[in-house]
Amino acid sequence: MTVSIEDVAARAGVSTATVSRALRGLPNVSELTRERVRDAARALDYVVSPSASSLATGRTSTVGVVVPYVGRWFFGQVISGAETALRQSGFDLLLYTVGAEESRRRFFEELPVRRRVDAVLVLSLPLTDAEVAAIAGLRLPTAMVGASVPGFSSVRIDDVGGASKAVNHLINLGHQRIAMIHGAGIEPAQFTAPEDRRRGYLSALASAGLDYDSSLQVDGGFTLAGGERAMASLLSSKHPPTAVFAQSDEMAFGALRAIRRAGLRCPEDVSVVGFDDHEMAEMLDLTTVAQPVTEQGVLAVGHILAELRGEAAPSDDLVPTHVVIRGTTAPPTAKPMRARVPARSVARSAGSSSAG
Amino acid sequence: MTVSIEDVAARAGVSTATVSRALRGLPNVSELTRERVRDAARALDYVVSPSASSLATGRTSTVGVVVPYVGRWFFGQVISGAETALRQSGFDLLLYTVGAEESRRRFFEELPVRRRVDAVLVLSLPLTDAEVAAIAGLRLPTAMVGASVPGFSSVRIDDVGGASKAVNHLINLGHQRIAMIHGAGIEPAQFTAPEDRRRGYLSALASAGLDYDSSLQVDGGFTLAGGERAMASLLSSKHPPTAVFAQSDEMAFGALRAIRRAGLRCPEDVSVVGFDDHEMAEMLDLTTVAQPVTEQGVLAVGHILAELRGEAAPSDDLVPTHVVIRGTTAPPTAKPMRARVPARSVARSAGSSSAG
DNA sequence: ATGAAAGCGCTAACAA
DNA sequence: TTGTTAGCGCTTTCAT
């Protein structure tokens, strides 16, 4: 029924060891023999049994990918990148979605990856200490995307740089009162994005010599509804901003809605820039900070493969971001909505401020 | 280093055969012995080696899931459903994304699932005849979601019913001139959604005694841009519809944009209903046809597990849909609709040609 | 109810 | 360069 290595060996007139060597491209096999073996294998439609091979080598040629949720553009892209890179190196991808509380608990409790994978990839999942300990206990090469944990390789975006690029874009347009809708530190400690993006925001303001006004920082909780509320409160303040930097596109979407509902227009009355380049950002014509996504999966895989080969110790990657300029940002207008006299006549130059 | 079944056997004072039986819950093991074995296993932190087990049984306890693309809400949900169901039955999920032409070709050429999985799940991937033949050649239980192929189990939504429910909703609101933006048959034959949804549309019109007007059927190519063009052309016709049924939410989004750009309003001037309940539908307040998504993954898994147990032959499921009423549908207004001049068409800034 | 032993299909020393 | 052989860790007859 199933053709085994013995069948191939018999047909090629060699031993099974030779077949194994020949098919895996090991040296010390004459080209003639290798051809013979290949022909036999092809003729018999032979496929190596991964279980047998794993059992013999102790390797599984499989990487476990742990992800909170699959159906979001971002994760999909990262997974695609990872899969391509893995497949290229002959690895399979075992998927674990642990978004639901229950499944997450079970995953870290039972660790179903044990004995099943050679390495682990954790995507955008800030881990608790106990969870980190569980993963560490596996003693497998592990890489994380979107979070950094000592001892594991990691791939993250440059949140600080991205945020300051976004804010610089607004500054270059001539804005001076620039608010920020942030997501407060609701998540575990490793989720450094809110803090990093805040730092980027502050440093951009500082290096432009702009005042820092704490009343211009509002919490949007990283949700659309939160962003809407935050924007509404900003608009109703006595001295509203002319531009807003939202720490996520979702919050920016909410902000757009709030602006519309307040009877104002974007970008004529208020400019908005988001962060993420969410799938819908293009559709809603949102200026935002984009990150290379697929690449992060590829990089993470690079890390674990290197570790697997014993070539490298855990290391961190910080990937750059760039501002995608769309229709929600424009120079401030000298409208009565603003109480202060705007400093005008800064060249529009949308393209020039694009950070590559 | 790694603890094996022998270690457990030694510690429990039984044979390896007994350990195997005890741990797998087989009968013919005294409760006392079973407890002893369980304790030993727990104490040693024993985990069965899947490779060894696979090699011995010929089963992999793994299911291959083939999907064109991971990062879309729909696929994510289906995968989640499938994974939960699989995990519950002790199966792992091996992921294959074949969206890219290249990866798709390689998948069906090399069939990397051979010897690796016990069954295959194909999600929303209309297969060519050659691809069907390749999968069939695996001789593995196979289920498809979103397409039906003779010989394989399948799970699909009731496209005909869904479409007619959507159109009935419009009819119940009082609409009489109801257009349809469809996606023509660009895909392989198995992609029956366009045709089925058209049938639902027609049957709803027919049973309401409404006239059928072929000029009210426009192609939107299943894209946002196409939907926008289609809607624009409908609006510019001499006798525009008061309501539109779009065969997909994406096309509906485009339609909404066209309406806005024409200076009209939805639902005051035109009602729009979509199909899919896309992630963004709620955000854009789109009335649409929703389908149970996670459930389709669960059902598909049910099929293959049943086949795996030899309990069932391939069979088909048709899952129901329901209309989600939101803000884009309303009764037609009495006053004749006329397009106003778009006030802001010039004000739009560069880089916004997302509708390309 | 339990044990002994023969594989499952491959890889990796070790020999030749 | 190639062959021999001993595992890898489990399951499954077949005995007992």
XYZ file of C-alpha atoms (C1' of nucleotides) in Angstrom:
744
model
C 0.000 0.000 0.000
C 2.316 2.718 1.220
C 5.695 2.659 -0.352
C 8.549 2.778 2.116
C 12.220 3.466 1.928
C 12.836 -0.227 1.533
C 10.869 -0.356 -1.660
C 12.919 2.454 -3.061
C 16.119 0.791 -1.912
C 15.136 -2.469 -3.547
C 14.214 -0.788 -6.798
C 17.386 1.248 -6.904
C 19.483 -1.725 -5.882
C 21.028 -0.024 -2.875
C 20.615 -0.021 0.875
C 18.058 2.036 2.740
C 20.829 4.084 4.258
C 21.947 5.133 0.834
C 18.439 6.035 -0.148
C 18.127 8.179 2.934
C 21.398 9.915 2.229
C 20.725 10.355 -1.448
C 17.278 11.823 -1.001
C 18.365 14.245 1.668
C 21.169 15.545 -0.448
C 23.885 14.436 1.913
C 27.416 14.230 0.595
C 29.233 10.977 0.127
C 26.813 9.648 -2.418
C 27.948 9.238 -5.978
C 25.968 11.226 -8.449
C 25.119 8.100 -10.340
C 23.664 6.428 -7.284
C 21.814 9.552 -6.321
C 20.179 9.678 -9.708
C 19.235 6.050 -9.545
C 17.658 6.571 -6.150
C 15.816 9.660 -7.268
C 14.435 7.848 -10.245
C 13.259 4.964 -8.143
C 11.646 7.292 -5.632
C 9.903 9.208 -8.364
C 8.746 6.070 -10.088
C 7.256 4.751 -6.881
C 5.884 8.140 -5.866
C 7.740 7.821 -2.626
C 7.239 10.288 0.204
C 9.293 10.184 3.371
C 7.293 9.421 6.472
C 7.649 12.429 8.717
C 6.803 10.445 11.825
C 9.470 7.891 11.182
C 11.936 10.555 10.364
C 11.046 12.533 13.464
C 11.280 9.521 15.644
C 14.723 8.752 14.349
C 16.106 12.259 14.442
C 14.269 13.788 17.325
C 13.374 16.743 15.135
C 9.888 17.480 13.931
C 10.474 20.008 11.161
C 7.518 21.835 12.540
C 7.140 25.200 14.171
C 4.275 26.095 16.456
C 2.736 29.484 15.853
C 0.747 30.886 18.718
C -1.561 33.707 17.868
C -4.467 35.337 19.665
C -6.639 35.671 16.645
C -6.333 34.778 12.994
C -8.883 36.900 11.263
C -7.190 40.197 11.288
C -5.244 41.506 8.415
C -2.163 42.064 10.503
C -1.956 38.545 11.848
C -2.738 37.078 8.508
C 0.128 38.917 6.925
C 2.568 37.969 9.620
C 1.504 34.350 9.454
C 1.844 34.365 5.690
C 5.325 35.728 5.938
C 6.250 33.203 8.559
C 4.755 30.356 6.618
C 6.527 31.221 3.421
C 9.826 31.447 5.217
C 9.204 28.211 7.072
C 8.030 26.279 4.053
C 11.105 27.411 2.221
C 13.244 25.796 4.861
C 11.183 22.660 4.912
C 9.227 23.401 8.032
C 5.546 23.010 8.663
C 3.392 25.411 10.572
C 1.243 24.170 13.405
C -1.316 26.775 14.358
C -2.578 27.543 17.834
C -5.149 30.267 18.246
C -5.451 31.248 21.849
C -7.611 34.320 21.674
C -10.366 32.932 23.812
C -9.569 32.979 27.505
C -10.334 29.318 27.820
C -8.145 28.205 24.956
C -5.337 30.420 26.139
C -5.433 28.914 29.602
C -5.441 25.414 28.216
C -2.602 26.112 25.873
C -0.241 27.298 28.552
C -1.395 24.641 30.951
C -1.103 21.637 28.703
C 1.501 23.012 26.333
C 0.345 20.895 23.420
C 3.442 21.903 21.495
C 5.573 19.662 23.626
C 7.246 17.016 21.526
C 5.457 18.372 18.489
C 7.531 21.298 17.363
C 11.138 22.355 17.093
C 10.507 25.991 17.810
C 7.796 28.407 18.762
C 6.622 31.699 17.347
C 4.443 33.907 19.503
C 2.594 36.640 17.675
C 1.434 39.845 19.328
C 0.579 38.174 22.535
C 1.774 39.930 25.639
C 2.479 37.102 28.036
C 2.067 37.000 31.753
C 5.050 35.950 33.805
C 3.593 32.510 34.287
C 3.089 32.162 30.563
C 6.632 33.255 29.877
C 7.820 30.684 32.360
C 5.754 27.993 30.680
C 7.202 28.790 27.273
C 10.698 29.023 28.661
C 10.209 25.605 30.213
C 9.863 24.157 26.742
C 13.518 24.899 26.163
C 12.845 25.535 22.519
C 13.991 28.366 20.315
C 11.281 30.962 20.630
C 10.640 34.226 18.908
C 8.056 36.844 19.637
C 6.524 39.391 17.342
C 5.220 42.593 18.828
C 6.626 42.085 22.292
C 10.021 41.613 23.794
C 10.878 39.181 26.533
C 14.353 38.629 27.885
C 15.724 35.329 26.673
C 13.590 35.179 23.553
C 14.230 36.640 20.163
C 11.847 39.364 19.200
C 10.696 41.442 16.305
C 9.006 44.723 16.993
C 8.307 47.889 15.171
C 9.914 51.147 16.062
C 6.977 52.613 17.943
C 8.853 55.646 19.120
C 10.084 56.516 15.663
C 6.727 55.833 14.059
C 4.892 58.082 16.430
C 7.337 60.903 16.029
C 7.171 60.595 12.263
C 3.404 60.874 12.417
C 3.538 63.911 14.629
C 6.286 65.465 12.531
C 4.044 65.128 9.532
C 1.440 67.194 11.343
C 4.017 69.710 12.460
C 5.320 70.061 8.936
C 1.793 70.830 7.800
C 1.813 73.735 10.202
C -0.094 72.344 13.153
C 0.800 73.543 16.600
C -1.924 72.230 18.818
C -1.612 68.496 18.329
C -3.553 66.157 20.557
C -2.912 62.500 21.161
C -5.501 59.794 21.644
C -3.678 57.042 23.427
C -4.410 53.614 24.771
C -3.574 53.530 28.413
C -1.605 50.734 29.959
C -4.394 48.255 30.204
C -2.381 45.303 29.000
C 0.480 43.398 30.595
C 3.790 45.128 30.986
C 5.313 43.859 27.757
C 2.820 45.756 25.714
C 5.028 48.775 25.375
C 3.357 50.322 22.351
C 1.309 52.951 24.218
C 4.257 54.198 26.194
C 6.628 54.125 23.236
C 4.203 55.946 20.984
C 3.722 58.540 23.640
C 7.440 59.070 23.829
C 7.607 59.528 20.091
C 4.807 62.057 20.268
C 6.488 64.005 23.035
C 9.905 64.017 21.422
C 8.482 65.279 18.146
C 6.750 68.121 19.960
C 9.847 68.898 21.937
C 12.218 69.034 19.018
C 9.825 71.366 17.226
C 9.767 73.584 20.237
C 6.055 73.126 20.721
C 4.381 73.353 24.078
C 3.354 70.253 25.857
C -0.248 70.409 27.014
C -1.372 67.507 29.121
C -5.002 68.292 28.485
C -4.396 67.272 24.889
C -3.747 63.669 25.858
C -6.895 61.611 26.074
C -7.433 57.923 26.610
C -9.155 56.032 23.816
C -8.620 52.545 25.175
C -7.500 51.245 21.781
C -11.084 50.880 20.638
C -13.177 52.605 18.043
C -15.753 53.688 20.577
C -13.039 54.921 22.904
C -11.484 56.930 20.133
C -14.823 58.480 19.362
C -15.369 59.494 22.960
C -11.858 60.845 23.251
C -12.241 62.954 20.144
C -15.596 64.230 21.271
C -14.115 65.392 24.528
C -11.245 67.080 22.735
C -13.629 68.908 20.432
C -15.751 70.135 23.266
C -12.837 71.571 25.184
C -12.385 75.324 25.383
C -9.262 75.179 23.292
C -9.472 72.274 20.839
C -6.536 70.942 18.825
C -6.171 71.403 15.074
C -4.739 67.967 14.655
C -4.857 64.635 16.404
C -2.457 61.746 16.520
C -4.269 58.522 17.400
C -2.158 55.671 18.663
C -4.149 53.224 16.567
C -6.210 53.321 13.423
C -9.231 51.974 15.223
C -9.205 54.918 17.565
C -8.625 57.178 14.563
C -11.748 55.753 12.933
C -13.659 56.633 16.052
C -12.162 60.090 15.987
C -13.312 60.559 12.413
C -16.793 59.601 13.418
C -16.770 62.054 16.304
C -15.615 64.821 13.996
C -18.375 64.075 11.534
C -20.981 63.908 14.253
C -19.828 67.225 15.635
C -20.627 68.721 12.277
C -16.963 69.299 11.519
C -14.912 68.053 8.662
C -11.645 66.264 8.288
C -9.118 67.470 7.268
C -10.604 70.951 6.826
C -11.340 71.460 10.513
C -9.198 68.812 12.150
C -6.443 66.619 10.815
C -6.198 63.034 11.972
C -3.354 60.584 11.698
C -3.550 57.006 12.884
C -1.152 54.170 13.483
C -1.081 50.659 11.990
C -2.310 51.072 8.445
C -5.298 48.967 9.234
C -7.019 47.249 6.350
C -9.745 49.876 6.443
C -7.412 52.837 6.600
C -7.187 53.021 2.864
C -10.900 52.800 2.451
C -11.469 55.602 4.917
C -8.610 57.544 3.393
C -6.804 57.777 6.698
C -3.278 59.093 6.945
C -1.430 56.663 9.150
C 1.801 55.008 10.166
C 2.449 51.797 8.299
C 4.749 48.997 9.270
C 6.196 46.186 7.209
C 4.037 43.305 8.241
C 4.890 40.219 6.280
C 8.515 41.010 6.886
C 8.086 40.687 10.617
C 6.998 37.099 10.182
C 9.957 36.434 7.967
C 12.372 38.019 10.413
C 10.980 36.081 13.333
C 11.359 32.849 11.425
C 14.893 33.852 10.576
C 15.639 34.098 14.254
C 14.349 30.728 15.229
C 15.904 28.984 12.261
C 19.249 30.493 13.165
C 18.833 29.365 16.736
C 17.845 25.947 15.515
C 21.059 25.746 13.561
C 22.873 26.846 16.665
C 24.114 29.846 14.775
C 22.732 32.532 16.962
C 21.622 33.492 20.391
C 18.298 35.223 20.900
C 18.348 38.716 19.453
C 15.997 41.601 18.837
C 14.874 43.317 15.668
C 13.360 46.738 15.502
C 11.710 47.296 12.142
C 11.078 50.756 10.769
C 7.746 52.345 9.986
C 6.688 54.955 7.476
C 3.935 57.494 7.225
C 1.323 56.874 4.565
C -0.173 60.194 3.644
C -3.815 60.096 2.678
C -6.717 62.436 2.933
C -7.225 63.074 6.634
C -4.326 65.433 7.109
C -3.928 68.934 5.731
C -2.579 72.272 6.853
C -4.616 73.953 9.542
C -7.101 76.511 8.312
C -7.482 79.966 9.835
C -10.975 79.278 10.995
C -12.760 80.780 13.984
C -12.842 77.357 15.541
C -9.406 78.003 16.872
C -8.965 80.648 19.506
C -5.398 81.476 18.753
C -3.929 83.082 15.719
C -2.421 80.359 13.597
C 1.083 80.672 12.325
C 0.410 80.417 8.642
C 2.036 79.933 5.313
C 3.882 76.730 5.895
C 4.242 75.063 2.537
C 1.739 72.266 2.039
C 4.296 69.852 0.603
C 2.533 66.618 1.456
C 5.096 64.475 -0.283
C 8.152 65.991 1.264
C 7.360 64.921 4.763
C 6.908 61.312 3.866
C 9.312 59.298 5.881
C 10.734 56.577 3.739
C 16.658 13.512 29.192
C 13.265 12.943 27.675
C 11.075 10.637 29.650
C 9.632 7.787 27.654
C 6.915 5.256 28.147
C 9.462 2.886 29.603
C 10.254 5.253 32.429
C 6.601 5.484 33.265
C 6.228 1.731 33.069
C 9.163 1.191 35.369
C 7.918 3.695 37.888
C 4.411 2.279 37.872
C 5.697 -1.260 38.003
C 3.861 -2.372 34.873
C 4.664 -3.051 31.246
C 4.769 -0.431 28.556
C 1.737 -1.991 26.965
C -0.245 -1.357 30.085
C 0.928 2.213 30.278
C -0.167 2.770 26.719
C -3.559 1.275 27.394
C -4.051 3.037 30.679
C -3.146 6.459 29.391
C -5.331 6.191 26.344
C -8.329 5.193 28.414
C -8.686 1.797 26.823
C -10.759 -0.803 28.623
C -9.257 -3.883 30.193
C -7.167 -1.952 32.640
C -8.017 -2.126 36.308
C -8.797 1.187 37.869
C -6.073 0.675 40.374
C -3.445 0.133 37.726
C -4.723 3.033 35.722
C -4.341 5.332 38.676
C -0.868 4.073 39.348
C 0.114 4.729 35.764
C -1.457 8.155 35.743
C 0.393 9.081 38.887
C 3.689 7.903 37.493
C 3.113 9.790 34.271
C 2.226 12.935 36.121
C 5.163 12.630 38.444
C 7.534 12.256 35.531
C 5.796 14.924 33.479
C 5.430 12.403 30.710
C 4.161 13.408 27.287
C 3.481 10.878 24.570
C 5.700 11.239 21.548
C 3.432 12.008 18.639
C 5.935 10.753 16.102
C 6.327 7.410 17.784
C 2.625 7.125 18.159
C 2.026 8.065 14.555
C 4.594 5.640 13.343
C 2.997 2.844 15.271
C -0.588 3.603 14.382
C -0.312 5.155 10.976
C -2.446 8.047 12.156
C -1.136 11.563 12.605
C -3.873 13.206 14.655
C -3.385 16.180 12.443
C -5.619 17.868 9.926
C -4.347 20.017 7.111
C -6.210 23.239 6.561
C -5.771 24.820 3.177
C -6.786 28.416 2.901
C -6.113 31.127 0.360
C -5.498 33.845 2.861
C -5.494 34.085 6.610
C -5.906 37.735 7.341
C -9.528 38.161 6.639
C -12.112 38.082 9.315
C -14.094 35.376 7.608
C -11.226 32.939 7.290
C -10.044 33.670 10.746
C -13.408 32.821 12.178
C -13.723 29.623 10.209
C -10.238 28.559 11.186
C -10.964 29.314 14.819
C -14.085 27.214 14.704
C -12.251 24.400 13.009
C -9.362 24.578 15.409
C -11.542 24.482 18.479
C -13.411 21.485 17.168
C -10.215 19.744 16.192
C -8.406 20.440 19.409
C -11.372 19.092 21.273
C -10.969 15.808 19.497
C -7.253 15.746 20.003
C -6.258 16.872 16.549
C -3.704 19.420 15.541
C -4.084 21.931 12.780
C -1.448 22.206 10.105
C -1.873 25.394 8.136
C -1.268 25.886 4.446
C -1.868 29.301 2.970
C -1.985 29.102 -0.769
C -3.184 32.540 -1.717
C -0.154 33.408 -3.756
C -0.165 31.812 -7.172
C 3.251 30.357 -6.602
C 2.448 28.773 -3.273
C -0.786 27.420 -4.614
C 0.947 25.754 -7.516
C 3.532 24.237 -5.253
C 0.983 22.978 -2.823
C -0.980 21.027 -5.380
C 2.137 19.861 -7.104
C 4.047 18.599 -4.117
C 1.091 17.901 -1.870
C 3.058 18.460 1.319
C 0.159 17.062 3.313
C 0.981 13.562 2.182
C 1.810 11.374 5.137
C 1.393 14.334 7.406
C -2.307 14.589 7.983
C -5.305 12.355 8.468
C -7.731 14.634 6.722
C -7.941 17.852 4.775
C -10.063 20.947 5.081
C -10.247 23.298 2.140
C -11.596 26.739 2.900
C -13.220 28.956 0.294
C -10.941 27.889 -2.430
C -12.625 27.071 -5.704
C -10.467 24.337 -7.124
C -9.620 23.593 -10.705
C -10.267 20.104 -11.969
C -6.607 19.260 -11.702
C -6.534 20.473 -8.129
C -9.579 18.438 -7.270
C -7.903 15.415 -8.779
C -4.779 16.047 -6.756
C -6.733 16.245 -3.516
C -8.779 13.207 -4.420
C -5.555 11.328 -5.053
C -4.682 11.742 -1.405
C -7.503 9.398 -0.536
C -8.098 11.267 2.676
C -11.334 12.476 4.182
C -11.764 15.953 2.803
C -14.235 18.686 3.478
C -14.695 21.977 1.731
C -16.137 25.185 3.032
C -17.704 27.557 0.572
C -17.664 25.258 -2.393
C -19.073 21.897 -3.231
C -17.267 19.154 -5.081
C -18.679 15.708 -5.740
C -17.028 13.156 -3.519
C -16.074 15.617 -0.807
C -18.075 16.801 2.135
C -18.985 20.419 2.006
C -20.354 23.235 4.051
C -21.877 26.182 2.291
C -24.257 28.934 3.103
C -27.676 29.182 1.596
C -26.851 31.829 -0.966
C -30.204 31.667 -2.676
C -32.099 32.041 0.569
C -29.825 34.761 1.856
C -30.222 36.848 -1.259
C -33.955 36.501 -1.304
C -34.161 37.440 2.370
C -32.153 40.568 1.655
C -34.340 41.536 -1.243
C -37.483 40.715 0.692
C -36.344 43.068 3.387
C -36.195 45.828 0.790
C -39.553 44.831 -0.640
C -41.110 44.871 2.815
C -39.837 48.398 3.259
C -41.811 49.336 0.198
C -39.157 49.385 -2.491
C -40.140 48.454 -5.989
C -37.184 49.376 -8.106
C -34.458 47.220 -6.624
C -31.128 46.927 -8.373
C -28.496 44.281 -7.900
C -24.752 44.754 -8.003
C -23.361 41.342 -8.740
C -20.001 39.706 -9.191
C -19.911 38.042 -12.550
C -18.636 34.546 -13.042
C -14.983 35.345 -13.051
C -13.948 32.455 -10.854
C -13.924 28.720 -11.482
C -17.183 26.923 -11.863
C -17.520 25.863 -8.250
C -17.832 29.410 -7.122
C -21.588 29.381 -7.317
C -22.264 32.338 -5.053
C -22.892 34.915 -7.789
C -25.343 32.730 -9.626
C -27.104 31.558 -6.475
C -27.456 35.061 -5.128
C -28.859 36.185 -8.415
C -31.431 33.417 -8.260
C -32.434 34.512 -4.778
C -32.795 38.068 -5.990
C -34.930 37.059 -8.919
C -37.146 34.734 -6.951
C -37.812 37.403 -4.343
C -38.795 39.861 -7.044
C -40.945 37.276 -8.747
C -42.859 36.212 -5.693
C -43.580 39.844 -4.921
C -44.884 40.328 -8.383
C -42.266 42.927 -9.181
C -41.001 43.544 -12.644
C -37.658 42.259 -13.666
C -35.517 44.940 -15.259
C -32.233 43.732 -16.643
C -30.837 47.257 -16.699
C -30.901 47.106 -12.915
C -28.266 44.383 -12.808
C -24.746 45.734 -12.890
C -21.414 44.036 -12.484
C -19.300 45.095 -9.524
C -16.637 42.417 -9.844
C -16.736 41.692 -6.112
C -14.517 44.657 -5.380
C -15.045 47.924 -3.616
C -14.028 49.933 -6.651
C -16.277 47.856 -8.861
C -19.183 48.411 -6.522
C -18.565 52.108 -6.626
C -18.557 52.172 -10.399
C -21.636 50.017 -10.591
C -23.536 52.262 -8.221
C -22.426 55.361 -10.056
C -23.749 53.970 -13.274
C -27.054 53.044 -11.657
C -27.430 56.526 -10.229
C -26.756 58.181 -13.525
C -29.343 56.131 -15.370
C -32.567 57.755 -16.489
C -34.610 55.752 -14.029
C -32.489 54.946 -10.974
C -33.443 52.375 -8.348
C -34.579 53.291 -4.854
C -32.720 50.373 -3.360
C -29.751 48.195 -4.170
C -28.831 44.680 -3.223
C -25.071 44.179 -3.437
C -23.841 40.605 -3.621
C -21.032 41.419 -1.242
C -20.343 43.924 1.502
C -17.244 45.161 -0.242
C -19.281 46.133 -3.261
C -21.841 47.658 -0.925
C -19.112 49.799 0.629
C -18.245 51.017 -2.827
C -21.890 51.714 -3.482
C -22.109 53.791 -0.325
C -19.181 55.818 -1.464
C -20.714 56.386 -4.871
C -23.913 57.552 -3.241
C -22.057 59.972 -1.030
C -20.018 61.289 -3.904
C -23.131 61.836 -5.930
C -24.323 64.096 -3.161
C -27.050 61.689 -2.192
C -27.695 60.086 1.122
C -28.224 56.581 2.333
C -30.818 55.473 3.304
C -32.802 58.656 2.637
C -32.217 58.608 -1.100
C -31.146 55.051 -1.731
C -31.217 51.971 0.461
C -28.321 49.528 0.316
C -28.074 45.992 1.584
C -24.929 43.934 1.364
C -23.969 40.318 1.844
C -21.420 38.756 4.210
C -21.536 40.863 7.344
C -17.986 41.916 6.766
C -16.022 43.104 9.767
C -16.511 46.688 8.643
C -20.221 46.371 8.002
C -21.043 47.262 11.545
C -18.751 50.218 11.528
C -20.317 51.551 8.370
C -23.759 50.684 9.680
C -24.526 48.535 6.676
C -27.597 46.359 6.537
C -26.422 43.011 5.291
C -26.856 39.264 5.169
C -24.919 37.503 7.881
C -23.872 33.903 7.966
C -22.748 31.788 10.876
C -19.029 31.701 10.318
C -17.324 29.892 13.137
C -20.021 27.269 12.854
C -18.998 26.431 9.326
C -15.563 25.478 10.529
C -17.073 23.353 13.237
C -19.419 21.626 10.819
C -16.666 20.913 8.351
C -14.570 19.375 11.083
C -17.558 17.323 12.116
C -17.695 15.865 8.647
C -14.103 14.828 8.448
C -14.054 13.426 11.948
C -17.094 11.354 11.154
C -15.476 10.102 7.996
C -12.340 9.369 9.952
C -14.345 7.223 12.308
C -15.857 5.540 9.315
C -19.237 6.677 10.446
C -20.267 8.642 7.476
C -19.911 9.133 3.779
C -19.247 12.578 2.397
C -22.254 14.825 2.841
C -23.255 18.411 2.325
C -24.392 21.079 4.738
C -26.254 24.200 3.770
C -26.186 26.683 6.612
C -28.786 29.402 6.945
C -28.228 33.120 6.806
C -30.035 36.019 8.380
C -30.493 39.653 7.586
C -28.849 42.087 9.978
C -30.782 45.305 9.779
C -28.706 48.408 10.282
C -28.839 51.951 9.067
C -28.522 51.740 5.294
C -32.021 50.571 4.595
C -35.259 52.498 5.028
C -38.556 52.918 3.263
C -38.329 54.791 -0.014
C -39.089 58.472 0.192
C -41.885 59.896 -1.888
C -39.997 62.795 -3.352
C -38.148 62.221 -6.590
C -34.471 61.786 -6.161
C -32.065 63.995 -7.988
C -28.378 64.099 -7.683
C -26.923 67.185 -6.163
C -23.578 68.525 -7.084
C -20.963 67.016 -4.806
C -19.742 69.882 -2.683
C -16.346 68.530 -1.759
C -15.209 66.676 -4.794
C -12.475 69.208 -5.380
C -11.427 69.444 -1.785
C -10.211 65.899 -1.616
C -6.537 65.693 -1.151
C -4.038 63.705 -3.105
C -3.162 60.131 -2.455
C -6.728 59.141 -1.875
C -7.347 57.183 -5.014
C -7.898 54.042 -3.003
C -10.805 53.113 -5.163
C -8.455 52.828 -8.090
C -6.137 -7.738 33.392
C -1.410 -7.815 32.073
C 3.046 -8.880 29.666
C 6.295 -10.148 25.786
C 7.647 -9.024 21.554
C 7.210 -7.741 16.861
C 6.955 -4.120 14.152
C 5.938 1.057 12.242
C 9.816 3.662 8.690
C 13.454 6.090 9.179
C 18.397 7.825 10.622
C 22.997 7.462 12.370
C 26.863 5.241 14.039
C 30.086 2.026 12.746
C 32.204 -1.066 9.451
C 33.810 -2.252 5.265
C 31.137 5.513 -1.362
C 28.108 2.069 0.477
C 26.073 -1.480 3.680
C 24.805 -3.345 8.394
C 22.530 -2.670 12.295
C 20.844 -0.717 16.343
C 17.789 2.160 17.940
C 13.925 6.237 18.080
C 9.092 5.464 21.350
C 5.066 3.857 20.756
C 0.988 0.389 19.616
C -0.812 -4.011 18.965
C -1.302 -8.781 18.375
C -0.837 -12.899 20.825
C -0.099 -15.229 25.047
C -0.976 -15.890 29.714
